[in-house]
Every structure is written in structure tokens, then in C-alpha cells.
XYZ file of N, CA, C and O in Angstrom:
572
model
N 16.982 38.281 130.331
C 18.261 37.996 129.728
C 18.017 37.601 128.276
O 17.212 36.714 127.992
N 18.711 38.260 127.370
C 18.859 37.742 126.165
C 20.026 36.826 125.792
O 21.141 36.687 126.294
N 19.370 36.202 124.676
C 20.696 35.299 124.010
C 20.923 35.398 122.454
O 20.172 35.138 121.513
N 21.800 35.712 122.491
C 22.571 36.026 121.251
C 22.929 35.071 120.321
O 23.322 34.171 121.063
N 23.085 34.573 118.936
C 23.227 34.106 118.106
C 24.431 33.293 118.155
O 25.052 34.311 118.459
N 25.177 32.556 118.140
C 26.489 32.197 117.670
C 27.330 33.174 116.554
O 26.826 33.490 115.476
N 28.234 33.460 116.838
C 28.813 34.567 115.805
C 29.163 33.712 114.426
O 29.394 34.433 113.456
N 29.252 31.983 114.148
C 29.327 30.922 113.306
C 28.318 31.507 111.969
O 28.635 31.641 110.787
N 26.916 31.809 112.693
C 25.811 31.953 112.413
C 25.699 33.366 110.875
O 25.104 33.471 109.802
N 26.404 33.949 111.464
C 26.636 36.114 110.887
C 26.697 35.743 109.410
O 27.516 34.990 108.884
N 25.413 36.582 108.666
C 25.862 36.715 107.444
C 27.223 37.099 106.787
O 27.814 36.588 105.836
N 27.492 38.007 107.473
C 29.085 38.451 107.122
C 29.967 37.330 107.036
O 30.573 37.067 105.997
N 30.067 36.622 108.143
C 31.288 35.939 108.619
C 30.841 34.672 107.137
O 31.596 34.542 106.173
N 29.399 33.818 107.294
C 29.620 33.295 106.091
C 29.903 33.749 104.686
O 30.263 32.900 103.871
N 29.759 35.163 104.276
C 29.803 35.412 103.508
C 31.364 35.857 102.789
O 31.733 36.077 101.635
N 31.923 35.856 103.913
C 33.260 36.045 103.748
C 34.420 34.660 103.626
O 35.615 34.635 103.332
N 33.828 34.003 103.853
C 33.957 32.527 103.952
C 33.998 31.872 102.789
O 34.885 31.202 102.260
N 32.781 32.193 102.426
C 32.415 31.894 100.921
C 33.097 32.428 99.692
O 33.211 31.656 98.740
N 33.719 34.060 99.559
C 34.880 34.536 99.581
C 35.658 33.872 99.626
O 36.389 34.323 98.745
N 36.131 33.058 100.005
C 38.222 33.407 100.726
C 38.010 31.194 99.882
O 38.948 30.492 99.507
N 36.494 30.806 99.892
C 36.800 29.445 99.835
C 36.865 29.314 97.810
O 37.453 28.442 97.171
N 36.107 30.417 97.286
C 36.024 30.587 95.990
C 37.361 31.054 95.537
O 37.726 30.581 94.462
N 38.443 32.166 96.332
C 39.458 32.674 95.972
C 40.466 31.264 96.306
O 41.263 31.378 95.374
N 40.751 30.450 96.802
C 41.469 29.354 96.817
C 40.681 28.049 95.799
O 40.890 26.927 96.260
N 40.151 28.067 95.000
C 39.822 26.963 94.413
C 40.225 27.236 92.882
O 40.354 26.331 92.058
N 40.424 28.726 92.584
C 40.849 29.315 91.343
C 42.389 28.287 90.978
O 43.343 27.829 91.608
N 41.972 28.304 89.834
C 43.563 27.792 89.607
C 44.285 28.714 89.474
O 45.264 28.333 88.833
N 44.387 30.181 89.832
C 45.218 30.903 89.783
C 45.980 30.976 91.436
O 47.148 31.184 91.764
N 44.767 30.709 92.232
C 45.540 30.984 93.327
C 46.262 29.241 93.720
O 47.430 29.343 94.095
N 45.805 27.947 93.685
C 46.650 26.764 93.303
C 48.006 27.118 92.879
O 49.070 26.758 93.383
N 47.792 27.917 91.824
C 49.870 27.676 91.054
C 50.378 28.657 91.759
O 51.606 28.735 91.773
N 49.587 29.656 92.523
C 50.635 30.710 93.371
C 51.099 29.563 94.439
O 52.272 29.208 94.335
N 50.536 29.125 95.160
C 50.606 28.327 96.216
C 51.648 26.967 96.010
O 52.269 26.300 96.838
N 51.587 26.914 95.136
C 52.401 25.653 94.514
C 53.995 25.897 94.586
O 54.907 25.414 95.257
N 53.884 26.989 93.458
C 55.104 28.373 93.324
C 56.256 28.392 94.663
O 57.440 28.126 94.871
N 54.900 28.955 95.480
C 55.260 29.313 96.811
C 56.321 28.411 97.588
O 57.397 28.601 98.157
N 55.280 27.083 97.265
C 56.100 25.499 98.066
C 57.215 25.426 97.573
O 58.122 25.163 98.362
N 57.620 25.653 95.920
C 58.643 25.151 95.577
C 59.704 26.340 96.230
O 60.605 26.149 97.047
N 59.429 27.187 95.806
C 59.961 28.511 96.215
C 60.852 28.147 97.648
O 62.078 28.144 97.535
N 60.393 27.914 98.671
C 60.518 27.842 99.850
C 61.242 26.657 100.201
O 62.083 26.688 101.100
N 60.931 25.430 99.444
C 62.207 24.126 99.386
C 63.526 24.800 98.370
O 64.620 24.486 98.838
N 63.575 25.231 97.723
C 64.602 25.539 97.586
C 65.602 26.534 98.125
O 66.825 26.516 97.984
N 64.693 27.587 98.904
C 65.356 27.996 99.447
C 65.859 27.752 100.920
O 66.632 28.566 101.424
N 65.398 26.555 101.675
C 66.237 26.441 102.356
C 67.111 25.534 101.817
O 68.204 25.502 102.382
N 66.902 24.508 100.550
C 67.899 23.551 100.099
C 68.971 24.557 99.230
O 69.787 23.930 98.555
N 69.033 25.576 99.187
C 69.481 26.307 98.355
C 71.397 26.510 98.468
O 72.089 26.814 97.496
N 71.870 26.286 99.701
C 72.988 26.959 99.980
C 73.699 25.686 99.288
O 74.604 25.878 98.476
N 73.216 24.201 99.670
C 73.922 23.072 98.996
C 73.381 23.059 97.639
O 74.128 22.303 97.018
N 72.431 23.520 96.813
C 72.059 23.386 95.258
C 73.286 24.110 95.227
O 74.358 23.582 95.524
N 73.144 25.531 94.810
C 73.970 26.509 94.665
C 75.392 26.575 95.062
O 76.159 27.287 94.414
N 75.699 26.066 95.816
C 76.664 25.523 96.295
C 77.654 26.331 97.359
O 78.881 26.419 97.299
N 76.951 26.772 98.133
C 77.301 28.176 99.094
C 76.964 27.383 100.950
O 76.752 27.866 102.063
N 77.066 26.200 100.473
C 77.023 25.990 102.172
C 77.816 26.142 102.857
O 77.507 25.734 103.977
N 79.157 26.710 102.777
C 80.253 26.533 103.580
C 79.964 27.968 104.000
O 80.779 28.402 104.815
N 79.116 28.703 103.681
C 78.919 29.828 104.327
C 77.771 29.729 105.573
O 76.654 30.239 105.482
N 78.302 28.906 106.860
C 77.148 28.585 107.656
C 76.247 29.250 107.762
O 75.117 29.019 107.331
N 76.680 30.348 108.464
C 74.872 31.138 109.029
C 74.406 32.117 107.648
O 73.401 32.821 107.741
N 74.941 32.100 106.818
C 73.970 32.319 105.670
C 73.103 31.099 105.256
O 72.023 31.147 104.668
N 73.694 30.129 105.621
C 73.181 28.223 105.196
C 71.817 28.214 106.099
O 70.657 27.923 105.806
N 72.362 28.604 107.183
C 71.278 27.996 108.463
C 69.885 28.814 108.366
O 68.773 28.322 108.555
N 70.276 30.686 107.903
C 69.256 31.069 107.890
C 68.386 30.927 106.676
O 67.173 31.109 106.778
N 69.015 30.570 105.385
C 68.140 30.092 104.202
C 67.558 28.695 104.682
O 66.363 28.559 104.418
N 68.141 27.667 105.311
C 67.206 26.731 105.810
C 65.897 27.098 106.872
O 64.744 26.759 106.606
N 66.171 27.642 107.777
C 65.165 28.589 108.628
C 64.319 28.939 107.979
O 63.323 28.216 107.969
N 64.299 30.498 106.938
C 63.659 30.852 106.753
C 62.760 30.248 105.416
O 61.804 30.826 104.898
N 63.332 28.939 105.010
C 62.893 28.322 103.802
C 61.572 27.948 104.414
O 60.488 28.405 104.051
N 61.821 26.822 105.653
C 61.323 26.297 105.961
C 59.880 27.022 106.390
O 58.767 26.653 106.017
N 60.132 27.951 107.116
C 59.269 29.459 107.669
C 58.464 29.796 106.038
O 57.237 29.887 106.044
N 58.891 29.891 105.287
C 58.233 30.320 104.118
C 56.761 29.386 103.887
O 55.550 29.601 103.931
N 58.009 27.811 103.521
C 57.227 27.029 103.186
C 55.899 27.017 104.230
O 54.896 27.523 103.728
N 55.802 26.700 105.099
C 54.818 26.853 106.545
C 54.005 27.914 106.274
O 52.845 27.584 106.519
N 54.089 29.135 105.847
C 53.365 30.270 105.781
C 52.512 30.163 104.634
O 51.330 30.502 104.681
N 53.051 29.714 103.624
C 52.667 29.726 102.034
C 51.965 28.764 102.301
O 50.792 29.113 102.439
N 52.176 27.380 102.485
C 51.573 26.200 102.800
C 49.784 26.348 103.526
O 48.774 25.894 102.988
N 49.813 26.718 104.173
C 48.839 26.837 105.153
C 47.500 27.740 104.483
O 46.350 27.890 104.896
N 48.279 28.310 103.139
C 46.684 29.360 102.610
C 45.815 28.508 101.733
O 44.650 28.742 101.411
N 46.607 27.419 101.374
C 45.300 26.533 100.635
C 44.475 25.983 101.601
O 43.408 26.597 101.600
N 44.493 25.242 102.289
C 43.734 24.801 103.338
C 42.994 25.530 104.569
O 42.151 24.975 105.273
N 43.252 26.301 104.658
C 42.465 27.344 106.062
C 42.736 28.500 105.332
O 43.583 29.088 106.005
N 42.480 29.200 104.274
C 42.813 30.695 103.544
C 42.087 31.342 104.728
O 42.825 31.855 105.568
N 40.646 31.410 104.958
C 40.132 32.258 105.741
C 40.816 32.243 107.249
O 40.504 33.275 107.844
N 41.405 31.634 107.799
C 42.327 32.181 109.051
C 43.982 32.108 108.805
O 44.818 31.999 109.702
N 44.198 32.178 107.645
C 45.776 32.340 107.365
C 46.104 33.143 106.131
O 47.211 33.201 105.595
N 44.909 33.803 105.719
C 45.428 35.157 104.228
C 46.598 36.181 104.946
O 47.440 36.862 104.360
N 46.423 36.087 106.030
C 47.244 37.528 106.314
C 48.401 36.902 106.996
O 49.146 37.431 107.821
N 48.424 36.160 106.707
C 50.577 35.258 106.880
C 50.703 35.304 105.430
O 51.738 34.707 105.135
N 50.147 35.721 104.454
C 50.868 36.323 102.678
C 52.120 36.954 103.374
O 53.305 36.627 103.310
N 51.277 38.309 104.296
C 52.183 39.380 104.582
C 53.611 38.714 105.074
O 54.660 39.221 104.675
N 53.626 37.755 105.806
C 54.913 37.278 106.336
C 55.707 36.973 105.656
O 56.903 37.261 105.625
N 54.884 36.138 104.833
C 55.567 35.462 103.320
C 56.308 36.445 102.357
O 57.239 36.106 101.627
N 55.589 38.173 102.472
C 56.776 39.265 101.942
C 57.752 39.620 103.079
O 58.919 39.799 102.729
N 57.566 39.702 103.902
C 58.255 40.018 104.741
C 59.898 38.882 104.445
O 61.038 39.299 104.241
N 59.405 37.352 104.533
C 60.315 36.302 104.174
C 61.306 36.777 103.006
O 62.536 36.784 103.065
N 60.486 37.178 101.914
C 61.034 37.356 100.843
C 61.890 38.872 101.212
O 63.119 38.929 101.262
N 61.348 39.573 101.353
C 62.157 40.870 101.539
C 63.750 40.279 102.356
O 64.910 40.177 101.957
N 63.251 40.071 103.289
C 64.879 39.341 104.092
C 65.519 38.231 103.466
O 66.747 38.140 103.472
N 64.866 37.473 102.986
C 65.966 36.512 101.733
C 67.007 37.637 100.988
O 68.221 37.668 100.785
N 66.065 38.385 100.743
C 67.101 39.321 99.094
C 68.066 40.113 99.892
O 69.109 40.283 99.261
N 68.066 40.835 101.458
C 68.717 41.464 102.285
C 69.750 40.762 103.184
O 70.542 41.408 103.871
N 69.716 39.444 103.159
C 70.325 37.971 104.198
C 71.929 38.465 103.685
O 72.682 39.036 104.474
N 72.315 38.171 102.309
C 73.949 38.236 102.640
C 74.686 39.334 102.922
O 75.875 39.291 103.238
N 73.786 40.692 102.786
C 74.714 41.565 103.201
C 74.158 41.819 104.870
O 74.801 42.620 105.548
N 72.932 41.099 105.500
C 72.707 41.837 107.030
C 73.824 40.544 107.952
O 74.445 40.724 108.999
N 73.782 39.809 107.452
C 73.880 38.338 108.124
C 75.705 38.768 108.617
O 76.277 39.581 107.891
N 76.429 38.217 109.749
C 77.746 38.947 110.177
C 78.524 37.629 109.503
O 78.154 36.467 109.336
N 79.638 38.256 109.223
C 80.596 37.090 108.530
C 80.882 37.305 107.147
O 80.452 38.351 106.662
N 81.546 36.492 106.391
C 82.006 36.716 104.935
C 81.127 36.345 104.226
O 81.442 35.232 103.806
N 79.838 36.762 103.705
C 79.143 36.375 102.374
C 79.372 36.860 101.257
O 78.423 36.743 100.482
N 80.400 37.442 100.794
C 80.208 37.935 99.470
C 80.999 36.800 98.192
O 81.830 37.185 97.370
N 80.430 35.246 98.328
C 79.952 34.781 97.348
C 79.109 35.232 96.484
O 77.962 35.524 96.821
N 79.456 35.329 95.503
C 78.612 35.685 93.796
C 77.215 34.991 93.816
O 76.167 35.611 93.642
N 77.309 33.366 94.092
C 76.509 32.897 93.852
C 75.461 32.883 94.794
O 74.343 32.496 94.455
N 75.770 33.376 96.278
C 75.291 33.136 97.177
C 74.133 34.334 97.091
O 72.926 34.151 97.253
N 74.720 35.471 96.828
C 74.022 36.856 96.672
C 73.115 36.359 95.555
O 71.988 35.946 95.830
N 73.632 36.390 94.131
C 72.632 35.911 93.177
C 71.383 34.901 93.464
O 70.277 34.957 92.927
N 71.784 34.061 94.342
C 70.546 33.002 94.552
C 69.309 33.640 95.135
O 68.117 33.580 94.833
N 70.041 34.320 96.145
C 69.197 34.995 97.536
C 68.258 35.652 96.755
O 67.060 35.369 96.745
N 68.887 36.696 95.972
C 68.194 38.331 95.420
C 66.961 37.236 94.556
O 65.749 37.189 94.764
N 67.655 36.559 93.711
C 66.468 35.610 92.730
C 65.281 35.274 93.573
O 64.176 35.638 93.170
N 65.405 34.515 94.880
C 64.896 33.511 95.198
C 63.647 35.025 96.002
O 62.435 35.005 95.789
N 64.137 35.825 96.616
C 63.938 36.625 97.844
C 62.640 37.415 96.692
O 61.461 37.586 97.002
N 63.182 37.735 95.563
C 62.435 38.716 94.462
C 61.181 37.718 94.380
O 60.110 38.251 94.670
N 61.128 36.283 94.015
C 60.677 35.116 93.668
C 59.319 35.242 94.555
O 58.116 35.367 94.323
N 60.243 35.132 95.809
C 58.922 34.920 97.562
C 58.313 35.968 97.443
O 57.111 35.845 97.209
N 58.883 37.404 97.555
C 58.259 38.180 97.629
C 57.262 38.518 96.396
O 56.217 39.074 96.735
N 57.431 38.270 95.062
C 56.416 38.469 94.722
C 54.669 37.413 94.767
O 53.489 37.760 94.720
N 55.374 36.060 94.879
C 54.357 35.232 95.271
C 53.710 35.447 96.402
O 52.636 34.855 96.503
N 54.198 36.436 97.706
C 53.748 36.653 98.511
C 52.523 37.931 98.697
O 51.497 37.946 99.377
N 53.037 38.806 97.920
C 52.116 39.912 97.416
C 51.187 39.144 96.539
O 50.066 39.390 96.982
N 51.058 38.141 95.273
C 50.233 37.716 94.941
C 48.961 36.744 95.462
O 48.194 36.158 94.699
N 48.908 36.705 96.972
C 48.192 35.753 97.886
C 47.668 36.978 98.497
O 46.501 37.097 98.871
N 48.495 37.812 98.579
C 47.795 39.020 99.602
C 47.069 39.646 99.189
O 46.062 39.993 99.806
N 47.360 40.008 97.955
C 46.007 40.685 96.800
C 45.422 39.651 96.433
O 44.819 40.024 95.426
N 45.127 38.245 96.636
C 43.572 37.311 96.548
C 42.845 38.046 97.629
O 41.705 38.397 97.323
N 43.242 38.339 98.769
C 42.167 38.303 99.550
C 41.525 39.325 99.271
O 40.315 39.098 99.293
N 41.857 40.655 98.941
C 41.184 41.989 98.380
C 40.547 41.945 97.199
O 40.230 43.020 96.688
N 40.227 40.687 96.517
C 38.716 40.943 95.288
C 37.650 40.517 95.768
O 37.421 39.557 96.503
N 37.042 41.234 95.344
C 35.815 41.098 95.985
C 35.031 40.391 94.713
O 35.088 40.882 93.586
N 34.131 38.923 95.076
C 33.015 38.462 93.900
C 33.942 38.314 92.350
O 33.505 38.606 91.237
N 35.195 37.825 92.645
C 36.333 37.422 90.930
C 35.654 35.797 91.553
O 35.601 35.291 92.674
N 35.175 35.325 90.084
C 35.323 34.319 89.755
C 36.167 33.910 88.693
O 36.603 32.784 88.456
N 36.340 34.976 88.084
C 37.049 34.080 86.846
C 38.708 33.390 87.225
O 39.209 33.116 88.316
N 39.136 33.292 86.127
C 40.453 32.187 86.037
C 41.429 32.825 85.766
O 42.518 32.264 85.642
């Protein structure tokens, strides 16, 4: 019988590690992440900033999915190597922010409500693509 290594052990696996811990210490990827947080409190605080709360389930799902953002975005500074690929969710978030007042059933066609969304949704989604392309350089150190 043989015994096998711990997979902990794998050049790869540290080396990828080492990767993903250099791509989160950049201050470039910090202010995405930061971005992200704010990004994501406002958009679920968004329907009372903006002033569109009386439009409930447009309200409820910008709180939802704020919150969902924040959680997704949140989580890549601290564990990047088992949470880079919740970026993707984080576009996904954003894509449905900018799509929310016209899929959502009921009267949304507040001005401001649409305007916030499309801003905020354009906002996520691009901070979200910008986390997702950290994980694809390979050996960037710079700033």
C-alpha cells in the first residue's frame, strides 16, 4: 500500500496560493473591494437615499440583493483563494440591479428609481468584472 502526500502539500496548490495572496494585498485590488462594500450598502440602503421606497418589492429586492452583493464582494479580501469565483456572482448582482425595475411586477417606473438602479447595477457590475480579472494575471506585482 502506498501513501500519498496531503494535497495541502502540491506545488501547484501552494503556488497558486501564493498567487491569489499577492493579488489581494495590491492596493489595487483593496479599493476594488472597498468600492464593492460601499457599492453594495448603498444599494440596498438605496430605495430610502433615493427616495423610492414606497416602491416595495423594488425596495426589498435592492435590500436583498445589496446585502447579497455586499457578502460576495466582502469575502474576496480575506479567503480570495476559495471565493475569486463569487466576482462572477457579484456580475451577475450587478447585471440584475440595472434589469430590477423593469423585470420586478408592479409600478416601477420612477425616474429616480430606474436611474439609481442602472448607476448602481453599471457600478457592481463593473467592480465585479474587476475582481474577476485579478484572478487571471499571472506573476503582476505591480500597483
Amino acid at each position: 500500500m502506498t501513501t500519498h502526500p496531503s494535497i495541502e502539500h502540491h506545488p501547484d496548490l501552494a503556488e497558486m496560493r501564493t498567487r491569489f495572496e499577492r493579488v489581494t494585498t495590491t492596493p489595487r485590488a483593496q479599493a476594488v473591494e472597498a468600492l464593492a462594500l460601499i457599492t453594495g450598502i448603498y444599494l440596498a440602503a438605496s430605495p430610502w437615499i433615493a427616495g423610492f421606497g414606497i416602491l416595495l418589492p423594488l425596495a426589498i429586492n435592492n435590500l436583498i440583493v445589496g446585502l447579497a452583493y455586499c457578502l460576495c464582494m466582502g469575502g474576496l479580501g480575506s479567503a480570495y483563494e476559495r471565493t475569486h469565483a463569487m466576482a462572477w456572482t457579484a456580475v451577475a448582482l450587478g447585471a440584475w440591479t440595472i434589469i430590477a425595475p423593469w423585470a420586478i411586477a408592479g409600478e416601477m417606473d420612477a425616474t429616480r428609481a430606474v436611474v439609481s438602479n442602472v448607476i448602481t447595477g453599471a457600478v457592481a457590475l463593473c467592480l465585479g468584472l474587476a475582481m474577476a480579472a485579478m484572478a487571471g494575471r499571472r506573476g503582476e506585482t505591480r500597483v
